Coordinates of C-alpha atoms in Angstrom, one line a residue:
X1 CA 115.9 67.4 132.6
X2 CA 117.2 69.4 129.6
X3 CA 120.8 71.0 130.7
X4 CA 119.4 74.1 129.8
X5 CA 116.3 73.6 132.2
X6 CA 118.8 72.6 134.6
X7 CA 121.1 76.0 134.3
X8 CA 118.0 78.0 134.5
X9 CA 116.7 76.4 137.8
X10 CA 119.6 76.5 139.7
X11 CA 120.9 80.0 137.9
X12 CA 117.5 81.5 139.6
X13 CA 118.8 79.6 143.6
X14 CA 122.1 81.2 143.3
X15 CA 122.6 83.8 145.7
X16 CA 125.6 86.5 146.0
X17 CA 127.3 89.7 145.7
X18 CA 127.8 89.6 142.5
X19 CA 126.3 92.7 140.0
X20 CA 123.3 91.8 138.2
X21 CA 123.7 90.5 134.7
X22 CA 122.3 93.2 131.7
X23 CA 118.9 91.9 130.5
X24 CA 118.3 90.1 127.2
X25 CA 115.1 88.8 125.3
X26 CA 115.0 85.8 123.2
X27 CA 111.8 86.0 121.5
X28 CA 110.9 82.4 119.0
X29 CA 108.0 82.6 117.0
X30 CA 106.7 79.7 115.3
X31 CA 105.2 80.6 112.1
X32 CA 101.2 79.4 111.6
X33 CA 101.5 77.4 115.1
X34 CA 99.1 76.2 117.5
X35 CA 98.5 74.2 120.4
X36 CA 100.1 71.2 119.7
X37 CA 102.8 70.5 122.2
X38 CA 102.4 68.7 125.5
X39 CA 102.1 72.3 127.2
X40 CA 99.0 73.0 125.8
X41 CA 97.6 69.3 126.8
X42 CA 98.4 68.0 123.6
X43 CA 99.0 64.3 124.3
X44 CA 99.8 63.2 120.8
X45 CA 102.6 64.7 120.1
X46 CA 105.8 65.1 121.4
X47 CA 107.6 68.5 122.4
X48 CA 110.0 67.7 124.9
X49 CA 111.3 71.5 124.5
X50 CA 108.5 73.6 124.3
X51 CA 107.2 71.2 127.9
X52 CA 110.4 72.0 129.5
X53 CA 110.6 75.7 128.5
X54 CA 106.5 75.6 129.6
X55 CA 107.5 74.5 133.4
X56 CA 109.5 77.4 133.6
X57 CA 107.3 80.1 132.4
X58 CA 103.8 81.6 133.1
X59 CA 101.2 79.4 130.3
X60 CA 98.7 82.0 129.0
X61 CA 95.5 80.5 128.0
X62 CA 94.0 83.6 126.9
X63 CA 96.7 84.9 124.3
X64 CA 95.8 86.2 121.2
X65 CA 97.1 87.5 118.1
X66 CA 95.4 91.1 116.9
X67 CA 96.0 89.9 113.1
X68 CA 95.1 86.3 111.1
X69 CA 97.9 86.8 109.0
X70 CA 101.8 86.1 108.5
X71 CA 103.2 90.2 107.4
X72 CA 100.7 92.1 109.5
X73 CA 101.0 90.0 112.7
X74 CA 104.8 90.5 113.0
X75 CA 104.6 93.8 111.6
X76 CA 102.3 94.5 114.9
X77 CA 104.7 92.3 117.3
X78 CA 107.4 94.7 116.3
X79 CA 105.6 97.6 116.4
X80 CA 102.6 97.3 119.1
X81 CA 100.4 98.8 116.4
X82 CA 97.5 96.9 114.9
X83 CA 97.7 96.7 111.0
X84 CA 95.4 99.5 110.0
X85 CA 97.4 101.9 112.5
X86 CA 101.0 100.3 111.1
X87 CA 100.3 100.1 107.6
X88 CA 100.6 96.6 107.0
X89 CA 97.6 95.5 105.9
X90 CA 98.2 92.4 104.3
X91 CA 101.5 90.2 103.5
X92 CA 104.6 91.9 102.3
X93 CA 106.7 89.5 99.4
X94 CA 106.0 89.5 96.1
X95 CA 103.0 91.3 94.3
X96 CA 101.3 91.8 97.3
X97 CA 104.1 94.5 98.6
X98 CA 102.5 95.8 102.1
X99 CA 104.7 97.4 104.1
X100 CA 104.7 99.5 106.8
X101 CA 104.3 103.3 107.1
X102 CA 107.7 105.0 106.8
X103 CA 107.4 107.0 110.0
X104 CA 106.5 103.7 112.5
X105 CA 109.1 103.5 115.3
X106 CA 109.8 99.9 115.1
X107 CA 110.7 98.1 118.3
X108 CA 114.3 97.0 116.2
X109 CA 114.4 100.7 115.8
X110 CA 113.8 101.9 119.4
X111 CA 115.8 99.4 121.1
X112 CA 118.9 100.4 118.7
X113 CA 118.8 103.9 119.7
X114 CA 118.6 102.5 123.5
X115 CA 121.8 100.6 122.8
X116 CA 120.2 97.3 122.9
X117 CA 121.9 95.3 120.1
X118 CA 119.5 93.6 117.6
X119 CA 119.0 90.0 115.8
X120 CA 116.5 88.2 113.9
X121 CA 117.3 84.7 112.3
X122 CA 114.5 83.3 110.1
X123 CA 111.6 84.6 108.5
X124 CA 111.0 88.4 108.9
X125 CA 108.6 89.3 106.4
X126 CA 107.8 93.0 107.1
X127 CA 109.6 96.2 105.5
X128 CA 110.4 98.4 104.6
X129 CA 114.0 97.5 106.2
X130 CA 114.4 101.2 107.3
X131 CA 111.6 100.7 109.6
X132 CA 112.7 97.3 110.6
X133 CA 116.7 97.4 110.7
X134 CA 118.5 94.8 113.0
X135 CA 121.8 94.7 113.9
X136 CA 122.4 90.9 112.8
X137 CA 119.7 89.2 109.8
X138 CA 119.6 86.4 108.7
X139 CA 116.1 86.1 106.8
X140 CA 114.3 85.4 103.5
X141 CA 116.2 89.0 102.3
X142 CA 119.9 87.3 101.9
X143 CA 119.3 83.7 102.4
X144 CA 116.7 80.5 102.0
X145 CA 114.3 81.0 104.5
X146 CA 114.2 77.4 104.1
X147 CA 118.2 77.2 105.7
X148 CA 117.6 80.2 108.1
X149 CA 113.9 79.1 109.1
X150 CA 114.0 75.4 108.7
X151 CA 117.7 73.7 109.3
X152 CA 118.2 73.9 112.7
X153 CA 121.6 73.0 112.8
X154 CA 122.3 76.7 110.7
X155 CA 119.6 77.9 113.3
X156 CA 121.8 77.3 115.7
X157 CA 124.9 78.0 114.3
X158 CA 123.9 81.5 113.8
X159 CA 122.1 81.6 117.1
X160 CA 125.7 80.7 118.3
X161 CA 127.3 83.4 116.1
X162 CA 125.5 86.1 117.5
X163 CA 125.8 85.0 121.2
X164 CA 129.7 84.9 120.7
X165 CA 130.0 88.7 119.5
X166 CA 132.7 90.5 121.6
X167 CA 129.8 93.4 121.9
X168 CA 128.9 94.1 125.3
X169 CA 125.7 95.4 125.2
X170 CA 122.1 94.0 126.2
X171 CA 120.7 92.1 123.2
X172 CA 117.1 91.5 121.7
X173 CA 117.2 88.3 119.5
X174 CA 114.4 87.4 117.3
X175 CA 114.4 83.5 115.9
X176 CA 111.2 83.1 113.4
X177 CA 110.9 79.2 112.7
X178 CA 109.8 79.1 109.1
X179 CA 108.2 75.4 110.8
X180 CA 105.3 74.5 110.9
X181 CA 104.0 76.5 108.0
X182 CA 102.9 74.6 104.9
X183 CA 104.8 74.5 101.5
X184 CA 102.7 72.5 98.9
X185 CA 102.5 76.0 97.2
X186 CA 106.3 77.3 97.7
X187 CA 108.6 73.7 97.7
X188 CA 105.8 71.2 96.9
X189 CA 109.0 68.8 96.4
X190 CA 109.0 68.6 100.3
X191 CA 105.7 67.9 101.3
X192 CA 102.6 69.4 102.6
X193 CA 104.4 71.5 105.5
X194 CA 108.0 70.5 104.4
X195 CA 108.1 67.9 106.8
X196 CA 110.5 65.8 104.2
X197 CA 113.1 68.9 103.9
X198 CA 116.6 67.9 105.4
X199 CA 115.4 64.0 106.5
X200 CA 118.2 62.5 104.6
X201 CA 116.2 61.0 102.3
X202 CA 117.4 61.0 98.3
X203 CA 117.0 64.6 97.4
X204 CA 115.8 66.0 100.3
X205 CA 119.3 67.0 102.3
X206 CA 120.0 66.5 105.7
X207 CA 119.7 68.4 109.1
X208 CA 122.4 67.1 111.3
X209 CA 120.5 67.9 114.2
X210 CA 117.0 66.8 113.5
X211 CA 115.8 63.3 114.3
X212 CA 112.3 63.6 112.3
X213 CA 109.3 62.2 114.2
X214 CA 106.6 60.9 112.2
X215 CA 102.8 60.4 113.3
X216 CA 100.0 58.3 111.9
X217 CA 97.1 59.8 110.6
X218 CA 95.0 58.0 113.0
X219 CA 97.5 59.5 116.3
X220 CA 96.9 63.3 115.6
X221 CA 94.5 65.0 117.8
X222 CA 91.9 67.2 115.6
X223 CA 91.0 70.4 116.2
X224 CA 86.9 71.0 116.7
X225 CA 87.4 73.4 113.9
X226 CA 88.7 70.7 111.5
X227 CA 87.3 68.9 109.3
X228 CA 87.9 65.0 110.7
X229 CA 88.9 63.2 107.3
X230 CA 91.9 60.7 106.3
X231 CA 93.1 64.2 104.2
X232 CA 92.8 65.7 107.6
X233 CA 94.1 63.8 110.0
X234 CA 97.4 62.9 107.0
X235 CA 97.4 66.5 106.8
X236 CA 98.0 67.2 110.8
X237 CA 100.3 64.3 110.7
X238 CA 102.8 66.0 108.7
X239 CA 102.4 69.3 110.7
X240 CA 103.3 67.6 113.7
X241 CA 106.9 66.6 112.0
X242 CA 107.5 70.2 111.6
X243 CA 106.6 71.1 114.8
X244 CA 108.7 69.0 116.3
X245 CA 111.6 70.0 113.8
X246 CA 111.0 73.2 115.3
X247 CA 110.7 71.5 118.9
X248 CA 114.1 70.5 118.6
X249 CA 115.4 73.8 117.3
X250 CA 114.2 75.5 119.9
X251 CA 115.7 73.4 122.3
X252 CA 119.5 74.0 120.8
X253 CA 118.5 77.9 120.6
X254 CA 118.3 76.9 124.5
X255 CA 121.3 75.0 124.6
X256 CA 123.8 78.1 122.9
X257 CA 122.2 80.9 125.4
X258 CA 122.8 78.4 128.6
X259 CA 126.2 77.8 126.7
X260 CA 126.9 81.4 126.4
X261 CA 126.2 82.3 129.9
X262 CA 123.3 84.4 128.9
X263 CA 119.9 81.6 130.3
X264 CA 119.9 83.4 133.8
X265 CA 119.6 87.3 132.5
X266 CA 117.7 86.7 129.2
X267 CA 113.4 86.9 129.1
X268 CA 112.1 84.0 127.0
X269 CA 109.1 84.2 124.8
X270 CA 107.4 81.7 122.6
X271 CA 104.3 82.6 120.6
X272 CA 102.8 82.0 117.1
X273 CA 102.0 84.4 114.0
X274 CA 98.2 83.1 113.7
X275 CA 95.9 80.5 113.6
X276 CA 97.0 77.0 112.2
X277 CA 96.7 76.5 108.0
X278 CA 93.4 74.7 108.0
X279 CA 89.5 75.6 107.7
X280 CA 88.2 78.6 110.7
X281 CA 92.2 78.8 111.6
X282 CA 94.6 81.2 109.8
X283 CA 93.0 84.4 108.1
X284 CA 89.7 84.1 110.6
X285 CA 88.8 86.3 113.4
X286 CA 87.1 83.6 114.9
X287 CA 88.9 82.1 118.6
X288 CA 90.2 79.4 116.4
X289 CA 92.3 81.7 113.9
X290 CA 93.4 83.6 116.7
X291 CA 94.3 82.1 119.8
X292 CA 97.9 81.5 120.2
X293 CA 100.3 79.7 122.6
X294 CA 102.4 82.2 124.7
X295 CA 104.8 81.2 127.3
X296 CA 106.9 83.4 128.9
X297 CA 110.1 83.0 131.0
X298 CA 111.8 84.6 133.5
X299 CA 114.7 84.1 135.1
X300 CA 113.8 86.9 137.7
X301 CA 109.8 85.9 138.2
X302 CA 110.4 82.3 139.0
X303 CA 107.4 82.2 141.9
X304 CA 105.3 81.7 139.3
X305 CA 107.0 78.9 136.7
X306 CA 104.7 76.3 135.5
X307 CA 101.3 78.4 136.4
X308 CA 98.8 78.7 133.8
X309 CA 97.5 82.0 133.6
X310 CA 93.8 82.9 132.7
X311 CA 95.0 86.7 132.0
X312 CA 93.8 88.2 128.5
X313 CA 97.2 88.8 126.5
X314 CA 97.9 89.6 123.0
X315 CA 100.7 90.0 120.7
X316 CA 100.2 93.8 120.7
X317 CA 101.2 93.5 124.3
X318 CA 105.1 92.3 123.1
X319 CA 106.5 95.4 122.4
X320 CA 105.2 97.2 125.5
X321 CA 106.5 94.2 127.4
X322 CA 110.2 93.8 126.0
X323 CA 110.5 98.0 126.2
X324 CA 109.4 97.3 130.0
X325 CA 112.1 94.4 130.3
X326 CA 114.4 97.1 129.1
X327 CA 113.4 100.0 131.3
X328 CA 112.7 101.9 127.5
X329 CA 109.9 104.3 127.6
X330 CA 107.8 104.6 124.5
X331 CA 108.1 107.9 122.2
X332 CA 105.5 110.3 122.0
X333 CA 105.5 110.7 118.0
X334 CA 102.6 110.9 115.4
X335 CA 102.5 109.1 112.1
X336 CA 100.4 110.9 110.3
X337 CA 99.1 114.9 111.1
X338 CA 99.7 116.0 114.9
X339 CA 97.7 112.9 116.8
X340 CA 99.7 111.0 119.1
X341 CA 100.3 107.5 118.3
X342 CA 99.7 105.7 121.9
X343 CA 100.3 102.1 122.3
X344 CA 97.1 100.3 123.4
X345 CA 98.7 96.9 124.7
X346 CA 100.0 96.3 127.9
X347 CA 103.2 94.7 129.7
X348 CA 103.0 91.4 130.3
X349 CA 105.6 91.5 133.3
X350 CA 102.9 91.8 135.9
X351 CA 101.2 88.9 135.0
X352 CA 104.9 87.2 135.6
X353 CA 104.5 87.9 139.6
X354 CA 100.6 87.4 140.2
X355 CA 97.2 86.5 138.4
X356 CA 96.2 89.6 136.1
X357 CA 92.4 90.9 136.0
X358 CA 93.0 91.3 132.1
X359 CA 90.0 90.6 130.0
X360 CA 89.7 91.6 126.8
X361 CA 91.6 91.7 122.9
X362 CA 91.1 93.7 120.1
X363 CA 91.9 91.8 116.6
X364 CA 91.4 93.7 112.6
X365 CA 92.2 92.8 109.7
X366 CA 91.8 93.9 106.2
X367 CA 94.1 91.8 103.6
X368 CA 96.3 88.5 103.7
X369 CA 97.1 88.4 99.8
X370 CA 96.5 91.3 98.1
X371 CA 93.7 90.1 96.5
X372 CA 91.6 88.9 99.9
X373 CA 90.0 92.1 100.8
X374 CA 87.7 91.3 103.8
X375 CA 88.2 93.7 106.7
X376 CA 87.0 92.3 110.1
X377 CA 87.6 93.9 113.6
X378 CA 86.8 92.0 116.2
X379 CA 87.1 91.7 120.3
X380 CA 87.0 88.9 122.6
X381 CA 85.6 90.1 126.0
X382 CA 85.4 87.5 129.2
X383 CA 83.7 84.9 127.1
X384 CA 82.4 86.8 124.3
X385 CA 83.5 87.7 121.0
X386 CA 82.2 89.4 118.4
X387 CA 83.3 89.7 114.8
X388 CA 82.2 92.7 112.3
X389 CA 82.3 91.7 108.9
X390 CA 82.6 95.2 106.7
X391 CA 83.1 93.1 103.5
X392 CA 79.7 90.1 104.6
X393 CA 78.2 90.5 101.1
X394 CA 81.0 89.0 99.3
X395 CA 82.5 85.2 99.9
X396 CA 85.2 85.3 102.1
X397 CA 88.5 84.5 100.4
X398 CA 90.9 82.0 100.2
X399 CA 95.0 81.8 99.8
X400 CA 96.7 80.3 97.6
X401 CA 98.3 78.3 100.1
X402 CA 95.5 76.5 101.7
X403 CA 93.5 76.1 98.4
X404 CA 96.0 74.0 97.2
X405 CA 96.5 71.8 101.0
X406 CA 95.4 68.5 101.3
X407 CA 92.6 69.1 103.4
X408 CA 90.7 72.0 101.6
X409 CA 91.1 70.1 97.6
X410 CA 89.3 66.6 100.6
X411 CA 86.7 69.6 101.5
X412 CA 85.9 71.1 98.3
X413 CA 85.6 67.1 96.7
X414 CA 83.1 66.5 99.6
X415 CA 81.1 69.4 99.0
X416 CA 80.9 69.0 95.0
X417 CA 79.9 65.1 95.3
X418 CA 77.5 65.5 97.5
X419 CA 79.6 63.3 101.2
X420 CA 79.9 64.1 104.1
X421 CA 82.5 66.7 105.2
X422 CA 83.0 65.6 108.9
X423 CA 82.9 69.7 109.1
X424 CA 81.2 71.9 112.0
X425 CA 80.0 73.9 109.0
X426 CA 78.9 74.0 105.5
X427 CA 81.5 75.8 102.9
X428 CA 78.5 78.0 101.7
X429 CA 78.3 79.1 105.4
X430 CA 81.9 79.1 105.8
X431 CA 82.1 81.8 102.6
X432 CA 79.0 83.9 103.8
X433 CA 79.0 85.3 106.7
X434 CA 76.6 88.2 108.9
X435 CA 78.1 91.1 109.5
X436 CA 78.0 91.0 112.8
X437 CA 79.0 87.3 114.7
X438 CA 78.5 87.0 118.8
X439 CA 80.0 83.9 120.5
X440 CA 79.5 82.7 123.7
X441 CA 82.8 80.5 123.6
X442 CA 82.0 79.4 127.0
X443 CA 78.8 77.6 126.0
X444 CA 79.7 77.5 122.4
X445 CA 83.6 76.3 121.5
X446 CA 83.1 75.7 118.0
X447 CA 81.5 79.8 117.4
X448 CA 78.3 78.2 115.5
X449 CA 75.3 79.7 117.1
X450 CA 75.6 83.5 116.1
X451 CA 73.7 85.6 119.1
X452 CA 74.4 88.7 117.3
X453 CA 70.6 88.8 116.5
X454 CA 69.1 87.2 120.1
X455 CA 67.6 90.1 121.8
X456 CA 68.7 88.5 125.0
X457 CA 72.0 89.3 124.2
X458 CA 71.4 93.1 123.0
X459 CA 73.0 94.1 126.5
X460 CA 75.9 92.7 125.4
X461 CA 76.0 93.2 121.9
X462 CA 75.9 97.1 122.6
X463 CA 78.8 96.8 125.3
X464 CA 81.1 94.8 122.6
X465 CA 80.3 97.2 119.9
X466 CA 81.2 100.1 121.9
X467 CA 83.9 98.8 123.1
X468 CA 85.2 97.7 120.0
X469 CA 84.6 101.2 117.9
X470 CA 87.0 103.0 121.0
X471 CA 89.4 100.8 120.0
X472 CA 89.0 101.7 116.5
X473 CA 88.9 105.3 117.4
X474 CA 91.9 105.2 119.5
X475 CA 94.1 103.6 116.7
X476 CA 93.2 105.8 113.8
X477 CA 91.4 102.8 112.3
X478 CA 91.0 104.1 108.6
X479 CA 87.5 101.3 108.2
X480 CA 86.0 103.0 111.8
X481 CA 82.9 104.3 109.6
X482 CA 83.0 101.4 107.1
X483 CA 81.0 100.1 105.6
X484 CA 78.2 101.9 105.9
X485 CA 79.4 105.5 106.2
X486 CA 82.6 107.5 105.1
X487 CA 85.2 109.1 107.0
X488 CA 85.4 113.0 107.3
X489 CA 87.6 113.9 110.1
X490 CA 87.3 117.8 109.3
X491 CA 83.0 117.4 109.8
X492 CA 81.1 116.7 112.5
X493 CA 80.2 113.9 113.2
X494 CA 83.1 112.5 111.0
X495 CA 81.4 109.1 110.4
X496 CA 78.9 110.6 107.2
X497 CA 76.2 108.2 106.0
X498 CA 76.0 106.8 102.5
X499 CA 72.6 105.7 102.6
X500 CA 73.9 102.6 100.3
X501 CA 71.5 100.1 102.1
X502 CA 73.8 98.1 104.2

């Protein structure tokens, strides 16, 4: 057993007089992760950390990020607010430059004025940095987000930093593993998901810490949604070194909180951005781009370690959930105009003590690059989800990133020359899509029979719909009339047709 597993366990059987510790939150994100750990019954890898961290913590099964996409899914972890009510619609470096509105009261920001001392090592990408100020940063802004989100031994060294502060006051700390996201586009030098970065080979430095793990092509486990191909499989290979990079990281970001005397009070959470770099995963609405792993400790719900929890959660639900953690109550504010802005997730701290009826999560998107405009809202009720395409007559786009990976240059050679793809789908039907997609992922896993048009499903078709424009409503969703109807708030009704066909 891990010694931090070990403090933990027998930190939650001591008894005695002795006045309650302040609460923390440790909060790791892995950045484009999925479900491949032993956790989430992934036999072919191995994630000793992430298992051990799993046994002591509810296993959601039904998590799910609201966003597809790096910027706007932290921007709404932070903030509780989808990205068409925060304002960051798509990714914020470079020349795409999203950020988020000016007035959004950041969780950084709330938990700061509450006295609750603030970190983030790794990857933030989300501004602007008046909305999002921390206490302690280390990120892409003043360092490599290779040495802040990939080196785990400066991972924990800063981990270890911030633990050993003389302040006294309850502390949020936000580690965002750059790992397992590719970098053929950013560091190419390092391999399809930097799995050669800091393995000690000639030119590619060395992580003290790390022992690297490789995999054969033929060991990985693919994903329905992927095509299975040598480029594929040699694709998910690499992947799985990062992950367990990031595996091990985790495991000394363990190690310095049981070392600091700070395992038995702190609430651990472990989740993932979006869907996984390949084809139907990151920058989809579909279940496979974004379902996410979510385990959640705590050291004061123990009655329930090592259950898997069939409750509907989603990453909107973080921010409500650490401000509940805190005792913080939410401000009523507005952003824009007098309306209220009212969070729509949940606290996930009474799933932590029994089985939740939760049910349902609401997902939009509108950009990942600036230049991938294709708006979808979508929600996953019980079994069913359903996806509205605003943008369905164009192709949908691609990033940079993945055009360049391994497995979509394998995919677009198939296509051209005529092979097979070893694909659920064809690319033509992966780049057009109906405007309005129903799943039964009960029945259907892979989301390739569309019911949207089945009058046998009309019943519920109408209820998703309906329950999907609330949502929309309730969140200032600018796209609520799109795309075939304007906006006038000031008329009545304030969705106006444009008779334009669609």
């Amino acid at each position: 057993m891990r010694l931090w597993a070990l403090a933990l366990l027998l930190g939650a059987l001591r008894t005695g007089g002795a006045p309650a510790p302040a609460r923390n939150v440790l909060l790791l994100l892995a950045d484009d992760g999925g479900f491949e750990s032993g956790a989430y019954n992934n036999s072919a890898i191995r994630t000793p950390n992430l298992d051990a961290l799993a046994q002591r913590s509810v296993v959601f099964q039904n998590a799910f990020t609201s966003v597809s996409s790096c910027s706007p899914s932290r921007a709404s972890i932070l903030t509780g607010l989808p990205q068409h009510q925060n304002g960051m619609y798509g990714l914020h470096q470079d020349v795409h430059h999203f950020n988020s509105f000016d007035s959004v009261r950041s969780l950084p920001r709330l938990l700061s004025q509450a006295r609750v001392r603030t970190g983030i090592i790794g990857k933030k990408h989300v501004g602007p940095e008046a909305v999002y100020p921390f206490d302690f940063a280390y990120t892409e802004e003043n360092s490599s987000v290779l040495q802040v989100g990939r080196n785990i031994t400066r991972i924990k060294a800063l981990v270890r930093r911030f633990l050993q502060s003389q302040d006294e006051r309850p502390f949020f700390l936000y580690v965002a593993f750059h790992d397992p996201h590719r970098c053929g586009h950013s560091q190419p030098q390092y391999g399809a998901f930097c799995e050669k970065f800091g393995n000690g080979e000639s030119g590619m430095g060395w992580i003290p810490d790390w022992k690297p793990q490789l995999y054969h092509p033929e060991q990985v486990q693919v994903p329905h949604f992927v095509p299975d191909t040598p480029a594929a499989r040699a694709d998910l290979a690499a992947q799985y070194t990062t992950i367990g990079r990031m595996d091990q990281g985790i495991g000394l970001v363990l190690e310095e909180l049981r070392h600091a005397g700070f395992l038995n009070s702190t609430l651990v959470i472990y989740t993932s951005d979006n869907g996984i770099p390949f084809p139907s995963g990151r920058t989809n609405l579909y279940r496979s781009g974004t379902a996410e792993p979510l385990l959640i400790s705590s050291p004061e719900h123990t009655e329930r370690w090592g259950q898997v929890s069939q409750a509907f959660a989603t990453l909107l639900d973080l921010t409500p959930t650490i401000l509940d953690w805190f005792s913080i109550p939410y401000p009523s504010y507005s952003i824009f105009g007098t309306k209220r802005v009212q969070l729509t997730g949940k606290s996930l701290l009474p799933a932590l003590e029994s089985e939740q009826p939760w049910d349902t999560a609401f997902s939009s998107q509108s950009h990942h690059e600036v230049t991938m405009y294709y708006p979808m809202r979508a929600v996953q009720h019980q079994q069913f989800r359903l996806i509205h395409n605003l943008n369905y007559k164009m192709p949908f786009p691609i990033d940079q990133d993945f055009y360049i990976s391994p497995t979509f240059q394998d995919l677009l050679n198939r296509t051209r020359a005529g092979q097979p793809t070893h694909w659920n789908k064809t690319l033509h039907q992966y780049y057009y899509r109906d405007r309005w997609e129903l799943f039964d992922c009960s029945r259907d896993p892979t989301e390739s029979q569309n019911l949207a048009p089945d009058p046998h499903y009309a019943a519920v078709f109408q209820l998703l719909r309906a329950q999907l424009l609330k949502w929309q409503w309730d969140t200032g969703d600018p796209w609520v009339c799109a795309p075939d109807a304007v906006l006038e708030e000031k008329l009545s009704p304030p969705c106006r047709p444009l008779h334009n066909e669609l």
